[in-house]
PDB file of C-alpha atoms in Angstrom:
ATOM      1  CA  UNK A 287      83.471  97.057  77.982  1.00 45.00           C
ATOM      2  CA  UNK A 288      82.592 100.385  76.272  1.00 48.00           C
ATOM      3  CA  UNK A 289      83.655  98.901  72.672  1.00 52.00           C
ATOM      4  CA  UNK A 290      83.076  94.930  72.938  1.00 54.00           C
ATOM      5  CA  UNK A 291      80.074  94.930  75.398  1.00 55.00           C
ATOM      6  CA  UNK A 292      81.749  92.105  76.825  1.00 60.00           C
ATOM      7  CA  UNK A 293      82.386  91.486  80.728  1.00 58.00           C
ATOM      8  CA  UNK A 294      85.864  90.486  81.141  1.00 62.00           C
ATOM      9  CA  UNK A 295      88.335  90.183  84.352  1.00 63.00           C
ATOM     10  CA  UNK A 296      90.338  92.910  82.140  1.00 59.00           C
ATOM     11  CA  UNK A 297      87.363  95.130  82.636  1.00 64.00           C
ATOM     12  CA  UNK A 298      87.738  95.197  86.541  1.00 82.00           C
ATOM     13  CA  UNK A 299      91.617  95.540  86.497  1.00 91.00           C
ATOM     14  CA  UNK A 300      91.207  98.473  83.905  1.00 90.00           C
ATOM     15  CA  UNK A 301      88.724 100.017  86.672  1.00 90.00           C
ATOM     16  CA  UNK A 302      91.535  99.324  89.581  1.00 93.00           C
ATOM     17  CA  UNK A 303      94.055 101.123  87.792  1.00 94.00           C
ATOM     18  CA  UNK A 304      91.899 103.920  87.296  1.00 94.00           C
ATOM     19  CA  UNK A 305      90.536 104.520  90.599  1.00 95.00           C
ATOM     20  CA  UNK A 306      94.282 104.127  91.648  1.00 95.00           C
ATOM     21  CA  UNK A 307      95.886 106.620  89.543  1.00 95.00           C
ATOM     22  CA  UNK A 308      92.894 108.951  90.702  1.00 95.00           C
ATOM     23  CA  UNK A 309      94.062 108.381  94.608  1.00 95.00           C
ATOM     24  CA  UNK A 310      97.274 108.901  93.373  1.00 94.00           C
ATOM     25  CA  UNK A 311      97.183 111.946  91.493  1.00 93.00           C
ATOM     26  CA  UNK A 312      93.956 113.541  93.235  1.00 93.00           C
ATOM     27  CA  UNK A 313      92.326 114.376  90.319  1.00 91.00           C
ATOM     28  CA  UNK A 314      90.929 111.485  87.159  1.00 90.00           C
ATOM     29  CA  UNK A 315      93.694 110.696  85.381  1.00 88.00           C
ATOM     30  CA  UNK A 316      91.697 110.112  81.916  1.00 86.00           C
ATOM     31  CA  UNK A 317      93.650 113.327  80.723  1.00 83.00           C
ATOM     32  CA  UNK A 318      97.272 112.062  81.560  1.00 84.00           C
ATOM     33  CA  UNK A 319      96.490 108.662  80.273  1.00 81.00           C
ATOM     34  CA  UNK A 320      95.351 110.436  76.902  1.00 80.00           C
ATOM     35  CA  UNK A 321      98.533 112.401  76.957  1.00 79.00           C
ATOM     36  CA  UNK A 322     100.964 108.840  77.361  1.00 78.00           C
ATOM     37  CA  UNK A 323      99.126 107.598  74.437  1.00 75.00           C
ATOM     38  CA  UNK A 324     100.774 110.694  72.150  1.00 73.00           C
ATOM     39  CA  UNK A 325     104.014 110.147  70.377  1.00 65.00           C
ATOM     40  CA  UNK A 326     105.914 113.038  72.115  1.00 56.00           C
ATOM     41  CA  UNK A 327     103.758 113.587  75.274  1.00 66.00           C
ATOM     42  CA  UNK A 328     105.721 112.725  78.764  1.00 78.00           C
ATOM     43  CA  UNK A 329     104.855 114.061  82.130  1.00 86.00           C
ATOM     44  CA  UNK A 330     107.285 113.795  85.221  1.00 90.00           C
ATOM     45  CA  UNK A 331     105.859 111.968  87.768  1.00 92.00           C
ATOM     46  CA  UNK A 332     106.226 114.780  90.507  1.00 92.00           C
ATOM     47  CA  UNK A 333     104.136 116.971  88.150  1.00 91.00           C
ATOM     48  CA  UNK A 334     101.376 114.997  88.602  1.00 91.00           C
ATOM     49  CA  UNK A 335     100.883 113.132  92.252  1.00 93.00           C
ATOM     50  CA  UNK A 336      98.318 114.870  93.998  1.00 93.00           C
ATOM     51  CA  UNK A 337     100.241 117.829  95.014  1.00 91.00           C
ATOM     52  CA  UNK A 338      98.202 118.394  98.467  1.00 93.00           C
ATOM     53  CA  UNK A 339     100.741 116.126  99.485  1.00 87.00           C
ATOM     54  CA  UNK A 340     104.593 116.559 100.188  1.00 89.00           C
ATOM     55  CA  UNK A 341     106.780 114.131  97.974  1.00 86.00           C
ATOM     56  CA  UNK A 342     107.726 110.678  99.584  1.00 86.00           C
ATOM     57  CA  UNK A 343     110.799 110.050 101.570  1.00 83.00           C
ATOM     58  CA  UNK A 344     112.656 107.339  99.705  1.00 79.00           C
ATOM     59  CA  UNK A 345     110.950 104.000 101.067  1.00 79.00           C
ATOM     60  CA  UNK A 346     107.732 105.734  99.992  1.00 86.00           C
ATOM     61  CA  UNK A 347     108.991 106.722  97.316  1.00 89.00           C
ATOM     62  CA  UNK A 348     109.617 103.121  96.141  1.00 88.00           C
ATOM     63  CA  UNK A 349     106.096 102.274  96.951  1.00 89.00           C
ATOM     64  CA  UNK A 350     104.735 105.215  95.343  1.00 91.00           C
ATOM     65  CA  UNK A 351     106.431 103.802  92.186  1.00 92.00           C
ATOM     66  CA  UNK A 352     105.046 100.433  92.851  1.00 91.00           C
ATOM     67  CA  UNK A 353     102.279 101.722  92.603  1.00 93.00           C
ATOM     68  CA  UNK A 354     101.823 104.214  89.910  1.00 93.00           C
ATOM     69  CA  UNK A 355     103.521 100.831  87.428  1.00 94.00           C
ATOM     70  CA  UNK A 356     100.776  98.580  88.663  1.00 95.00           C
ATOM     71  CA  UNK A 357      97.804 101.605  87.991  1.00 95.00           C
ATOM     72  CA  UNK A 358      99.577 102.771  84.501  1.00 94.00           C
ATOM     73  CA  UNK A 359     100.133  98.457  83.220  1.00 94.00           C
ATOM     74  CA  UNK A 360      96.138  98.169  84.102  1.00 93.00           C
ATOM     75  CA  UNK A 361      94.999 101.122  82.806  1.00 91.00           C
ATOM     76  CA  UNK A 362      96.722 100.228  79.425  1.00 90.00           C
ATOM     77  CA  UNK A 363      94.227 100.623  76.367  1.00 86.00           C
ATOM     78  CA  UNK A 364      94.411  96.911  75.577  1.00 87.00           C
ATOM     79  CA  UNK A 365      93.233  94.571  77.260  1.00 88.00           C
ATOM     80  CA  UNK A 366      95.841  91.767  76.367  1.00 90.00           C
ATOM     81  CA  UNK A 367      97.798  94.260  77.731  1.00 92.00           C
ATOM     82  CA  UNK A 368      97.112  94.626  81.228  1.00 92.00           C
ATOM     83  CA  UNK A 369      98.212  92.273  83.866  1.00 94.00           C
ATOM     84  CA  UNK A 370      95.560  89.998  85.672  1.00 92.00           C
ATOM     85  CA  UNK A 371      93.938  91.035  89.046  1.00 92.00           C
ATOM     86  CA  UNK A 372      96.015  88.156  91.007  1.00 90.00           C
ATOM     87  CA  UNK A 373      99.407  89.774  89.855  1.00 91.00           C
ATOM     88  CA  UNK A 374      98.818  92.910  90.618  1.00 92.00           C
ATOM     89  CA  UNK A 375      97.527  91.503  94.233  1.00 90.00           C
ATOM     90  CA  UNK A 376     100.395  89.777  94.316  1.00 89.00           C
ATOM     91  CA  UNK A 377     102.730  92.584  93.716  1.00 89.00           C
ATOM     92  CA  UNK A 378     100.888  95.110  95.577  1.00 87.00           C
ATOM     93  CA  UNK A 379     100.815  92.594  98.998  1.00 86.00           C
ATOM     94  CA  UNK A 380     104.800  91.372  98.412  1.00 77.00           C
ATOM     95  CA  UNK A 381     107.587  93.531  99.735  1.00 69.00           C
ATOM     96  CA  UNK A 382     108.875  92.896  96.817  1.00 64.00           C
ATOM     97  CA  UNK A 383     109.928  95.904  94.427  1.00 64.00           C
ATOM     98  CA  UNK A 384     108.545  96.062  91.267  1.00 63.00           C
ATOM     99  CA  UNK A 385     110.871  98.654  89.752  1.00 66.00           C
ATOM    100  CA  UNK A 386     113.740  99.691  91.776  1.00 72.00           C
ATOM    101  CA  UNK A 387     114.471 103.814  91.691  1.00 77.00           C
ATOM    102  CA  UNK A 388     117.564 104.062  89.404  1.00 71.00           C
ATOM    103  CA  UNK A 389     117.430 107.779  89.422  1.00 75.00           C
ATOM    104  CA  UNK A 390     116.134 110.716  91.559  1.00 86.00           C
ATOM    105  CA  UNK A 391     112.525 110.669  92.229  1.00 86.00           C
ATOM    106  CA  UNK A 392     111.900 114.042  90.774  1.00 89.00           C
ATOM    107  CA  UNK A 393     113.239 112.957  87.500  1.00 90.00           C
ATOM    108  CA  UNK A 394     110.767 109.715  87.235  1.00 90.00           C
ATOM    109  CA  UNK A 395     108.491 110.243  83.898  1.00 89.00           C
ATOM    110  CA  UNK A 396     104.934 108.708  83.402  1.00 89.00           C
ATOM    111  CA  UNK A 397     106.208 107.180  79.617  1.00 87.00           C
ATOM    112  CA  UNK A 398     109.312 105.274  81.696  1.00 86.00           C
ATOM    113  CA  UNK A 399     106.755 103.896  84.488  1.00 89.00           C
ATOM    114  CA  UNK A 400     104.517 102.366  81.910  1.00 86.00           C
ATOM    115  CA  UNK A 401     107.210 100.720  80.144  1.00 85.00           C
ATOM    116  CA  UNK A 402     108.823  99.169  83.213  1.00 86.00           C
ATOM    117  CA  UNK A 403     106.098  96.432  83.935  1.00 82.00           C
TER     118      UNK A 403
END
């Protein structure tokens, strides 16, 4: 909206995902999503929930991850990019797992989360 001064649905799923990471990390995530954009930049995932809270056992873990994908693939500087409002509903209301936990929670990186969707 800032650069075409056009109203899209993109713009509201770009403002979901940003309001979401913020919930998620405690703190505006405009920084970290700066950071992701930098050839060379990766931040572990632990390093950067909200860290007033203890790390999720492993079925919140998965939905922690569920989430975070969802936030990062809407907050994605294009617009094309970022998945419509009804998916992420979709996902977000479905059991369903969006991107199983292959590896130890603590080992998770931002880069890997925003590739996986």
């Amino acid at each position: 909206l800032a650069f075409t001064m056009r109203m899209t649905e993109k713009c509201d799923v770009y403002s979901f995902g940003v309001v979401a990471l913020e919930v998620l990390f405690g703190k505006h995530p405009g920084e970290y999503l700066l950071q992701l954009q930098s050839e060379g930049h990766d931040l572990l995932l632990v390093d950067v929930l909200d860290a007033r809270l203890t790390l999720p056992s492993n079925t919140i873990a998965q939905e922690v991850v569920t989430a975070v994908i969802l936030a990062l693939a809407c907050a994605r500087v294009s617009p094309n990019a970022r998945p419509a409002m009804n998916f992420v509903c979709q996902k977000l209301s479905a059991e369903a797992v969006v991107h199983p936990i292959s590896e130890d929670f603590r080992s998770l990186t931002l880069q890997n989360l925003m590739n996986a969707l």
